[in-house]
XYZ file of N, CA and C in Angstrom:
501
model
N 124.211 114.944 99.405
C 124.437 115.937 98.480
C 122.513 116.766 99.334
N 122.201 115.681 99.677
C 120.331 116.055 100.349
C 120.259 117.950 100.519
N 121.482 118.994 101.151
C 120.758 119.971 101.815
C 121.036 120.695 100.111
N 121.433 120.515 99.218
C 121.516 121.166 97.323
C 120.598 120.851 97.096
N 120.149 119.888 97.611
C 118.581 119.028 96.634
C 117.498 120.052 97.028
N 117.183 119.893 98.410
C 116.263 120.753 99.454
C 116.736 122.169 98.941
N 118.058 122.636 98.157
C 117.529 124.487 98.134
C 117.244 124.535 97.023
N 117.544 123.697 95.702
C 116.662 123.453 94.289
C 115.444 123.230 94.968
N 115.308 121.813 95.557
C 113.450 121.902 95.778
C 112.951 123.365 96.378
N 113.453 123.451 96.411
C 113.314 125.109 97.333
C 112.678 125.967 96.317
N 113.820 126.478 95.777
C 113.644 127.542 94.630
C 112.901 126.799 93.207
N 112.854 125.507 92.887
C 111.966 125.408 92.289
C 109.731 125.242 92.372
N 110.204 125.493 94.019
C 108.485 125.554 94.727
C 108.742 127.047 94.556
N 109.550 127.682 94.321
C 108.878 129.341 95.316
C 108.886 130.036 93.883
N 109.413 129.277 92.565
C 109.427 129.499 90.900
C 108.425 129.522 90.004
N 107.031 128.746 91.098
C 105.985 128.039 90.435
C 106.124 126.826 89.690
N 107.015 126.795 88.720
C 106.382 126.091 87.843
C 106.572 124.357 88.035
N 105.515 124.015 87.714
C 105.289 122.533 87.941
C 105.957 121.843 89.539
N 105.060 122.643 90.859
C 105.834 123.117 92.198
C 104.883 121.261 92.372
N 103.447 120.867 91.487
C 103.236 119.402 92.340
C 104.571 118.836 92.254
N 105.638 119.069 91.514
C 106.199 118.217 91.206
C 107.272 118.318 92.452
N 107.998 119.473 92.890
C 108.243 119.584 93.217
C 108.827 119.695 94.686
N 107.129 120.294 94.900
C 106.802 119.564 96.380
C 106.875 117.708 96.318
N 106.933 117.592 95.559
C 107.198 115.826 95.483
C 108.447 115.465 95.401
N 109.158 115.959 95.083
C 111.094 115.484 94.720
C 110.641 115.775 96.062
N 110.557 116.769 97.091
C 111.169 116.961 97.989
C 110.794 116.210 98.880
N 109.547 116.213 98.696
C 108.794 114.866 100.035
C 109.490 113.567 99.692
N 109.586 113.272 98.836
C 110.880 111.938 98.680
C 111.651 111.650 99.097
N 112.801 113.253 98.862
C 114.161 113.830 99.471
C 113.786 113.306 101.416
N 113.125 113.969 101.785
C 112.900 113.976 102.885
C 112.390 113.055 103.534
N 110.899 112.146 102.835
C 111.199 110.430 102.850
C 112.176 109.664 103.166
N 113.727 110.083 102.165
C 114.215 109.352 101.696
C 115.629 109.677 103.896
N 115.598 110.609 103.617
C 116.503 111.294 104.532
C 115.485 110.628 106.653
N 114.439 109.859 106.289
C 113.108 109.753 107.473
C 112.469 110.850 108.090
N 112.782 112.154 107.474
C 111.957 113.003 107.838
C 110.239 113.201 106.913
N 110.395 112.172 108.250
C 108.471 112.396 107.692
C 107.415 112.926 108.310
N 107.267 113.839 108.766
C 106.634 114.630 108.415
C 106.384 115.490 107.620
N 107.898 115.564 107.586
C 107.930 117.043 106.484
C 107.802 116.727 105.047
N 107.632 115.319 104.873
C 107.519 114.463 103.967
C 105.786 114.673 103.160
N 105.683 114.455 105.031
C 103.761 114.233 104.177
C 103.278 115.241 104.247
N 104.054 116.145 104.620
C 103.712 117.891 104.406
C 103.284 118.033 102.984
N 104.818 118.306 102.566
C 104.743 118.295 101.163
C 104.428 117.620 100.272
N 104.233 116.264 100.200
C 102.872 115.234 99.332
C 101.864 116.083 99.702
N 101.541 115.801 101.137
C 99.837 116.766 101.151
C 99.642 118.508 99.665
N 100.988 118.312 100.303
C 100.692 119.961 98.923
C 100.778 119.685 97.139
N 101.625 119.180 97.503
C 101.652 118.243 96.026
C 100.210 117.636 95.590
N 99.403 116.729 96.367
C 98.628 115.853 96.011
C 97.352 117.390 95.649
N 97.599 118.296 96.484
C 95.975 118.964 96.343
C 96.457 119.705 95.189
N 97.755 120.037 94.538
C 98.027 120.221 93.197
C 97.505 119.772 91.562
N 98.024 118.132 92.706
C 98.390 117.637 91.230
C 97.861 116.117 92.311
N 95.943 115.298 92.212
C 95.990 114.675 92.831
C 96.034 112.877 92.704
N 97.932 112.591 92.189
C 97.440 111.480 91.310
C 97.843 110.632 92.680
N 98.226 108.716 91.796
C 98.254 107.692 92.819
C 100.175 108.021 93.161
N 100.444 107.602 92.172
C 102.432 107.496 92.883
C 102.690 108.784 94.182
N 101.659 109.646 94.281
C 101.952 110.799 95.363
C 101.477 109.973 96.334
N 100.018 109.003 96.723
C 99.392 108.816 97.217
C 100.188 107.765 98.030
N 100.318 106.601 96.953
C 101.806 106.211 97.226
C 102.756 106.343 98.360
N 103.617 107.779 97.713
C 104.634 108.251 98.794
C 103.867 108.281 100.253
N 102.813 109.152 100.031
C 102.418 110.013 101.096
C 102.240 108.408 101.915
N 101.728 107.750 102.163
C 100.678 106.671 102.414
C 102.544 105.767 102.910
N 103.315 106.019 102.268
C 104.599 105.145 102.811
C 105.240 106.115 104.012
N 104.853 107.486 103.567
C 105.736 108.281 104.739
C 104.472 108.362 105.982
N 103.712 108.160 106.114
C 102.595 107.636 107.293
C 102.509 106.278 107.591
N 102.758 105.441 106.716
C 103.147 104.184 107.340
C 104.797 104.263 108.485
N 105.712 105.208 107.524
C 107.438 104.701 108.569
C 107.039 105.495 109.715
N 106.295 106.572 110.248
C 105.888 107.082 111.009
C 104.785 106.817 112.071
N 103.883 105.416 112.104
C 103.460 104.893 112.782
C 101.960 105.226 112.051
N 101.875 106.128 111.945
C 100.503 106.274 111.729
C 99.403 105.394 109.885
N 99.250 104.488 111.067
C 98.270 103.522 109.655
C 97.430 103.486 109.315
N 96.454 104.026 110.814
C 95.042 104.833 109.465
C 95.684 105.653 108.747
N 96.126 106.574 108.335
C 96.557 107.672 107.303
C 96.825 106.877 106.327
N 98.233 105.662 106.171
C 98.497 104.877 105.652
C 97.263 104.005 104.904
N 96.490 103.997 105.484
C 95.463 102.682 105.397
C 94.643 103.483 104.050
N 94.553 105.127 105.460
C 93.487 104.791 103.656
C 94.380 105.981 102.607
N 95.086 106.042 102.487
C 95.985 106.786 100.795
C 95.985 105.762 100.477
N 96.478 104.101 101.346
C 97.135 103.064 99.681
C 95.007 102.773 99.209
N 94.494 102.632 100.226
C 93.092 102.523 99.783
C 92.096 103.156 98.797
N 92.565 104.451 98.875
C 92.491 105.397 98.034
C 93.255 104.914 96.538
N 94.518 104.420 96.580
C 95.527 104.794 95.388
C 94.854 103.053 95.074
N 94.635 102.108 95.491
C 93.718 101.059 95.618
C 91.721 101.265 94.652
N 91.651 102.559 94.939
C 90.259 102.780 94.077
C 90.792 103.038 92.878
N 91.928 103.830 92.773
C 92.138 104.415 91.658
C 92.082 103.884 90.712
N 93.824 102.916 90.995
C 93.659 102.017 90.414
C 93.567 100.242 90.969
N 92.644 100.006 90.542
C 92.254 98.961 90.818
C 93.017 97.381 90.750
N 94.316 97.855 89.591
C 95.422 97.154 89.216
C 96.602 97.210 89.264
N 96.706 98.395 90.064
C 98.155 98.727 91.416
C 98.423 97.743 92.527
N 99.196 96.756 91.488
C 99.974 95.702 93.175
C 100.562 96.075 93.731
N 101.432 97.322 93.816
C 102.171 97.714 94.681
C 101.158 98.264 95.905
N 99.668 98.934 95.445
C 98.858 99.920 96.773
C 98.174 98.387 96.977
N 97.742 97.702 96.485
C 97.566 96.518 97.239
C 98.086 95.541 97.988
N 99.237 95.364 98.007
C 100.404 93.926 98.759
C 100.237 95.800 99.334
N 100.545 96.887 99.292
C 101.292 97.268 100.924
C 99.518 97.598 101.581
N 99.154 97.976 100.739
C 97.433 97.455 101.801
C 97.560 96.223 102.205
N 97.517 95.793 101.760
C 97.158 93.893 102.648
C 98.391 94.399 104.010
N 99.099 94.932 103.690
C 99.817 95.240 104.379
C 100.089 95.729 105.906
N 99.090 97.075 105.917
C 98.603 97.023 106.554
C 97.613 96.751 107.539
N 97.018 95.770 106.971
C 96.280 94.963 107.393
C 96.482 93.818 108.515
N 97.842 93.413 107.577
C 98.076 92.321 108.113
C 98.661 93.010 109.995
N 99.961 94.123 109.782
C 100.548 94.615 111.195
C 99.302 94.813 111.890
N 97.978 94.838 111.653
C 96.761 94.854 112.601
C 96.138 93.601 112.939
N 96.926 92.755 112.029
C 96.311 91.552 112.767
C 95.194 90.313 111.959
N 94.828 91.092 110.939
C 94.001 91.308 110.602
C 94.108 90.277 108.965
N 94.083 89.200 109.642
C 94.706 88.128 108.354
C 93.931 88.055 107.318
N 92.506 88.066 107.830
C 90.889 87.440 106.735
C 91.432 88.633 105.585
N 91.525 89.873 106.102
C 91.607 90.529 105.338
C 92.273 90.995 104.635
N 93.994 91.325 105.121
C 95.348 90.392 104.159
C 95.083 89.880 103.215
N 94.834 88.879 103.718
C 94.560 87.513 102.201
C 93.851 87.939 101.454
N 92.870 88.929 101.478
C 90.995 89.037 100.310
C 92.031 89.913 99.734
N 93.245 91.309 100.403
C 93.478 91.638 99.505
C 94.789 91.683 98.432
N 95.143 90.150 98.719
C 96.280 89.452 98.171
C 95.994 88.869 97.086
N 94.215 88.171 96.793
C 94.061 87.832 97.022
C 93.642 88.238 94.951
N 92.865 89.668 95.672
C 92.919 91.160 94.380
C 94.365 90.927 93.659
N 95.399 91.088 94.321
C 96.595 91.558 93.288
C 96.819 91.119 92.479
N 96.893 89.043 93.147
C 96.936 87.932 92.109
C 96.616 87.440 91.026
N 94.783 88.093 91.565
C 94.262 88.568 90.109
C 94.745 89.488 88.923
N 95.182 90.929 89.325
C 96.085 91.632 88.792
C 96.674 91.248 87.939
N 97.739 90.819 88.573
C 99.089 89.980 87.705
C 98.893 88.749 88.889
N 99.557 87.974 88.020
C 99.332 86.020 88.022
C 100.980 86.258 88.139
N 101.466 86.847 87.152
C 103.155 87.366 87.607
C 103.871 86.999 87.824
N 103.338 87.499 89.198
C 104.538 88.070 90.442
C 104.857 87.786 91.898
N 106.147 86.468 91.567
C 106.269 85.970 92.412
C 106.144 86.572 94.133
N 106.423 88.172 93.862
C 106.575 88.307 95.611
C 105.210 88.479 95.980
N 104.328 89.001 95.289
C 102.413 88.349 95.803
C 102.283 86.912 96.526
N 102.678 85.829 95.332
C 102.761 84.859 96.158
C 103.532 84.756 97.281
N 104.291 85.160 97.079
C 105.514 84.569 98.585
C 104.314 85.701 100.284
N 104.023 86.493 100.033
C 103.200 87.565 100.918
C 102.190 87.197 101.663
N 101.171 86.423 100.302
C 99.988 85.483 100.407
C 100.834 84.065 101.258
N 101.022 83.959 100.046
C 102.369 82.186 101.742
C 102.320 83.229 103.508
N 103.220 83.914 102.936
C 102.905 84.481 104.786
C 102.493 84.478 105.517
N 100.861 84.708 104.492
C 100.127 85.373 105.880
C 98.770 83.836 106.091
N 99.287 83.156 104.610
C 98.745 81.433 105.465
C 99.114 81.411 106.190
N 99.875 81.652 106.136
C 101.848 80.485 106.882
C 101.538 80.578 108.536
N 100.722 82.480 108.845
C 100.595 83.491 110.119
C 99.452 82.777 111.179
N 98.460 82.221 109.527
C 97.462 82.182 110.186
C 96.989 80.149 110.336
N 98.226 79.998 110.291
C 98.261 78.073 110.451
C 97.417 77.321 108.411
N 97.604 77.886 108.099
C 97.129 77.076 106.228
C 98.026 77.325 106.076
N 98.707 75.971 106.756
C 100.135 75.496 105.643
C 99.994 75.192 104.448
N 99.049 74.307 104.527
C 99.337 73.621 102.826
C 99.026 75.255 102.261
N 98.122 76.150 102.349
C 97.641 77.000 101.112
C 99.549 78.079 101.202
N 99.771 77.917 102.169
C 101.231 79.006 101.852
C 102.027 77.817 101.054
N 101.797 76.708 100.880
C 102.976 76.023 100.533
C 102.660 76.044 98.956
N 101.615 76.064 98.836
C 100.939 76.157 97.094
C 101.643 77.226 96.574
N 101.066 78.412 97.499
C 101.293 79.672 97.468
C 102.981 80.271 96.807
N 104.301 79.808 97.788
C 105.289 79.003 97.684
C 105.864 78.484 96.292
N 105.321 77.164 95.796
C 105.668 76.076 95.119
C 105.283 77.395 93.840
N 103.398 78.188 93.942
C 103.664 79.281 92.538
C 104.680 79.631 92.343
N 105.354 81.038 92.963
C 105.989 81.622 93.172
C 107.947 81.004 92.565
N 108.114 80.097 93.314
C 109.397 79.437 92.631
C 109.191 78.698 91.129
N 107.780 78.949 90.753
C 108.313 77.978 89.058
C 108.334 79.337 88.598
N 107.665 80.886 88.876
C 108.412 82.085 88.031
C 109.572 82.098 87.925
N 110.498 81.928 89.441
C 111.771 83.050 89.729
C 112.648 81.834 91.385
N 113.270 81.396 91.460
C 114.194 80.525 92.440
C 115.102 81.378 92.719
N 114.893 82.509 93.671
C 115.166 83.078 94.835
C 115.627 82.001 95.940
N 116.836 82.311 96.957
C 117.271 82.349 98.030
C 116.069 82.832 99.182
N 116.127 83.690 98.668
C 114.851 84.098 99.779
C 113.357 82.840 99.941
N 112.836 82.933 98.839
C 112.079 82.612 98.066
C 112.187 80.594 98.680
N 113.717 80.132 99.035
C 113.857 79.435 98.940
C 113.530 79.496 100.127
N 113.948 80.244 101.641
C 113.557 79.716 102.964
C 112.522 79.664 103.569
N 111.643 80.668 102.973
C 110.485 80.138 103.235
C 109.933 79.254 103.459
N 110.139 78.657 101.783
C 109.683 77.438 102.011
C 110.738 76.608 102.577
N 111.732 75.807 103.038
C 112.106 75.430 103.471
C 112.241 76.053 105.108
N 111.549 77.271 105.408
C 110.762 76.928 107.151
C 109.148 76.713 106.776
N 109.045 76.337 105.749
C 107.419 75.740 105.743
C 107.603 74.182 106.069
N 108.792 73.530 105.538
C 108.837 72.098 105.466
C 109.529 72.108 106.917
N 109.782 72.983 107.515
C 110.268 72.913 108.533
C 109.691 72.665 109.399
N 108.537 73.771 109.566
C 107.787 73.271 111.136
C 106.707 72.797 110.827
N 106.225 72.413 110.201
C 105.329 70.713 109.032
C 106.204 69.906 109.907
């Protein structure tokens, strides 16, 4: 019901009640249907009205999806600055550095994410993949082993299997 939802958000915006929330909601809808330019525009408006971390994260995602890695990087950095324990912001930020090929920066940020929440297997997996890409197999295997202590999933086992196969 995307068209109906767009109409409802447009009406809510025109009525003026909690417009930041309406812009954020419509931006999420645009993001979901792949209209990143309109999503970014709505997130820009929402952030002017209510500059919060969740909206920064959404705008960063829209920017990343549209190929604007510099914009995404700036938004993820801002979100991580505002909330230094936000693991989602930190891992997304590290992901941008991985895409740019700077594995050292990515790993340093994954370190911060692990410090913020030491019981999150996904962060260990991401850091393990960065270590593996850098050729540091032992560190990669150590991180996958840590992640598997928290939860045993097919995805984690596949990563460990690939590391073992490559060794």
